Short mmCIF file of C-alpha atoms in Angstrom, two decimals:
data_model
loop_
_atom_site.label_atom_id
_atom_site.label_comp_id
_atom_site.label_asym_id
_atom_site.label_seq_id
_atom_site.Cartn_x
_atom_site.Cartn_y
_atom_site.Cartn_z
CA MET S 25 -33.55 -7.96 -7.13
CA LYS S 26 -34.96 -11.36 -8.46
CA GLU S 27 -32.49 -14.73 -9.44
CA PRO S 28 -31.06 -14.12 -12.92
CA ARG S 29 -32.56 -16.19 -15.88
CA ILE S 30 -30.41 -16.79 -18.93
CA SER S 31 -31.35 -19.25 -21.67
CA MET S 32 -30.41 -19.64 -25.28
CA ASN S 33 -32.39 -19.41 -28.39
CA GLN S 34 -31.17 -22.23 -31.18
CA GLU S 35 -32.65 -21.25 -33.35
CA SER S 36 -31.57 -17.46 -33.95
CA ASN S 37 -28.78 -18.47 -31.79
CA THR S 38 -29.28 -15.60 -29.49
CA LYS S 39 -29.09 -15.20 -25.25
CA VAL S 40 -31.94 -13.97 -23.50
CA LEU S 41 -30.93 -12.78 -20.46
CA GLU S 42 -33.63 -11.83 -17.96
CA ASN S 43 -33.14 -10.00 -13.88
CA VAL S 44 -29.66 -9.16 -15.00
CA ARG S 45 -27.80 -6.40 -13.24
CA ILE S 46 -25.47 -3.96 -15.68
CA GLY S 47 -22.92 -1.68 -15.33
CA PHE S 48 -20.03 0.69 -17.17
CA ARG S 49 -23.02 1.61 -18.47
CA ASN S 50 -22.00 4.52 -21.92
CA PHE S 51 -25.84 4.19 -23.84
CA SER S 52 -24.41 8.09 -25.01
CA GLY S 53 -21.28 6.85 -26.49
CA LYS S 54 -18.88 9.47 -25.05
CA GLU S 55 -15.20 8.90 -25.43
CA GLY S 56 -13.67 7.94 -22.14
CA ARG S 57 -10.80 5.65 -20.81
CA TYR S 58 -12.06 2.98 -21.81
CA ASN S 59 -14.58 3.61 -24.63
CA ARG S 60 -13.69 5.41 -28.22
CA GLU S 61 -16.26 8.03 -29.30
CA GLY S 62 -19.61 6.52 -30.73
CA ALA S 63 -19.17 3.25 -29.14
CA ARG S 64 -22.28 2.67 -27.34
CA ASN S 65 -22.07 -0.38 -24.79
CA PHE S 66 -22.50 -1.49 -21.41
CA CYS S 67 -21.82 -4.31 -19.42
CA VAL S 68 -23.65 -7.33 -17.83
CA PHE S 69 -22.35 -8.93 -14.98
CA LEU S 70 -22.60 -12.65 -14.69
CA ASP S 71 -21.97 -15.28 -12.26
CA GLN S 72 -19.13 -17.56 -12.44
CA ASP S 73 -20.75 -20.83 -14.02
CA LEU S 74 -22.47 -18.84 -16.50
CA ALA S 75 -19.28 -17.13 -17.26
CA THR S 76 -17.71 -20.89 -17.25
CA GLU S 77 -20.41 -21.99 -20.05
CA MET S 78 -19.97 -18.73 -22.40
CA GLU S 79 -16.24 -18.76 -22.10
CA ASN S 80 -16.66 -22.02 -23.68
CA ASN S 81 -18.89 -20.68 -26.30
CA ASN S 82 -16.23 -18.02 -27.46
CA TRP S 83 -17.56 -15.32 -25.81
CA ASN S 84 -15.46 -12.62 -25.05
CA LEU S 85 -15.86 -12.12 -21.69
CA LYS S 86 -13.30 -9.61 -18.97
CA TYR S 87 -13.24 -10.40 -15.00
CA LEU S 88 -13.08 -7.02 -12.40
CA THR S 89 -9.87 -7.77 -10.62
CA PRO S 90 -11.04 -8.65 -6.98
CA ARG S 91 -11.04 -5.59 -4.24
CA ASP S 92 -9.76 -8.26 -1.59
CA ASP S 93 -8.42 -11.77 -0.91
CA ASN S 94 -11.49 -13.49 -0.08
CA GLU S 95 -13.30 -12.50 -3.86
CA GLU S 96 -13.55 -13.86 -6.64
CA PRO S 97 -13.42 -11.86 -9.81
CA GLN S 98 -16.45 -11.05 -11.00
CA ALA S 99 -16.86 -11.97 -14.86
CA PHE S 100 -18.86 -9.72 -17.08
CA LEU S 101 -20.13 -9.57 -20.35
CA LYS S 102 -20.14 -6.28 -22.82
CA VAL S 103 -22.77 -5.88 -24.82
CA ALA S 104 -22.62 -3.39 -27.69
CA LEU S 105 -25.74 -1.31 -29.20
CA GLN S 106 -25.34 -0.44 -32.56
CA PHE S 107 -28.00 1.81 -34.73
CA GLY S 108 -27.13 1.30 -38.06
CA ARG S 109 -28.83 -1.12 -40.65
CA ARG S 110 -30.46 -3.83 -37.67
CA PRO S 111 -30.91 -1.15 -34.41
CA PRO S 112 -31.86 -2.84 -31.30
CA ARG S 113 -35.25 -2.25 -29.52
CA ILE S 114 -34.80 -0.52 -26.45
CA PHE S 115 -37.96 0.18 -23.97
CA MET S 116 -37.64 2.08 -20.63
CA VAL S 117 -40.91 0.61 -18.35
CA ASN S 118 -42.07 2.49 -15.38
CA SER S 119 -45.10 2.21 -13.59
CA HIS S 120 -47.00 3.95 -16.02
CA GLY S 121 -46.17 1.67 -19.49
CA LYS S 122 -43.35 1.71 -21.49
CA ILE S 123 -41.44 4.02 -23.96
CA GLN S 124 -39.24 3.02 -27.16
CA LEU S 125 -35.79 4.45 -26.99
CA ASP S 126 -33.88 5.59 -30.02
CA GLU S 127 -30.28 6.64 -30.99
CA GLU S 128 -31.34 10.25 -29.80
CA THR S 129 -33.05 9.21 -26.12
CA VAL S 130 -31.45 6.16 -25.33
CA SER S 131 -28.43 7.70 -23.10
CA ILE S 132 -31.17 8.45 -20.53
CA LEU S 133 -30.09 5.31 -19.41
CA ASP S 134 -26.65 6.06 -18.28
CA TRP S 135 -28.30 8.21 -15.12
CA ALA S 136 -31.43 6.19 -14.87
CA ASP S 137 -32.25 4.51 -11.14
CA ILE S 138 -32.39 0.83 -12.62
CA GLN S 139 -34.82 -1.63 -11.02
CA ASN S 140 -34.41 -4.51 -13.44
CA VAL S 141 -32.83 -5.42 -16.88
CA ASP S 142 -34.20 -8.15 -19.45
CA LEU S 143 -32.02 -8.52 -22.61
CA ILE S 144 -31.77 -10.45 -25.87
CA SER S 145 -28.32 -10.38 -26.65
CA ARG S 146 -26.95 -11.36 -30.63
CA PRO S 147 -23.28 -12.54 -31.40
CA TYR S 148 -21.32 -11.74 -33.62
CA ASP S 149 -18.49 -13.98 -34.82
CA THR S 150 -14.50 -12.55 -35.56
CA VAL S 151 -10.89 -12.86 -35.50
CA ILE S 152 -9.09 -10.39 -34.35
CA ASN S 153 -4.94 -10.79 -34.28
CA GLY S 154 -5.43 -14.94 -35.33
CA THR S 155 -8.03 -15.55 -31.86
CA GLU S 156 -11.66 -16.01 -32.78
CA PHE S 157 -14.28 -14.85 -30.34
CA ARG S 158 -17.82 -13.27 -29.99
CA LYS S 159 -19.01 -10.30 -29.02
CA ALA S 160 -22.64 -9.29 -27.91
CA TYR S 161 -24.97 -7.02 -29.23
CA VAL S 162 -28.35 -5.42 -27.79
CA GLN S 163 -31.73 -7.13 -30.12
CA SER S 164 -33.82 -5.85 -27.00
CA LEU S 165 -33.48 -4.24 -24.19
CA TYR S 166 -36.10 -3.78 -21.26
CA VAL S 167 -34.92 -1.41 -18.58
CA THR S 168 -37.06 -0.88 -15.43
CA ILE S 169 -36.06 2.47 -13.75
CA GLN S 170 -36.92 3.04 -10.45
CA GLU S 171 -39.57 6.44 -9.86
CA ASP S 172 -39.17 8.77 -7.03
CA GLU S 173 -42.04 10.44 -5.15
CA LEU S 174 -42.10 13.31 -6.95
CA THR S 175 -41.58 11.81 -10.78
CA GLU S 176 -44.71 9.66 -9.43
CA LYS S 177 -46.54 12.90 -7.63
CA TYR S 178 -46.09 15.05 -10.53
CA TYR S 179 -46.35 12.52 -13.76
CA ASP S 180 -50.32 13.28 -14.79
CA VAL S 181 -49.05 17.34 -14.65
CA PRO S 182 -48.88 18.81 -18.37
CA ASP S 183 -46.04 20.33 -19.45
CA SER S 184 -47.51 23.53 -20.37
CA ALA S 185 -45.21 26.30 -18.65
CA MET S 186 -42.88 26.05 -21.47
CA GLY S 187 -45.47 27.59 -24.12
CA SER S 188 -46.56 30.02 -21.85
CA LEU S 189 -42.99 31.60 -21.61
CA ILE S 190 -42.19 31.49 -25.16
CA GLN S 191 -45.15 33.86 -25.67
#
């Protein structure tokens, strides 16, 4: 995997995160132990220097508890997707090009074999229980997926079997 690159767009106040590793994917918005129904999100894992910088700018970061005494806590940023009045631009990329995903199709990323992630995150500043913090929302997201041999082999085969089964 390439080295992650992070930059800030001062005009739009957005963060550009390239070549990042994500986890805790819930693009479908399913209810779970740590997620309410309909809340679509994922987490971006951060190195300690970036985590410190982002915390100093009020980004709401969390930390994974280390598995053993030799590990440092792993910082991560929870990033939300909302398809309301300002929907994100989300693309799935493979060796044949890219396809834009929408609210109905984005859940495919929950189980995709991800090779690379680039995203632009826009901040939303809020106060909860007297504490100011900055929440991250997806503005643009490009997810490159790893294709297996059979997907590559049968990519150009038309999906015509369904038509013959229906008739």
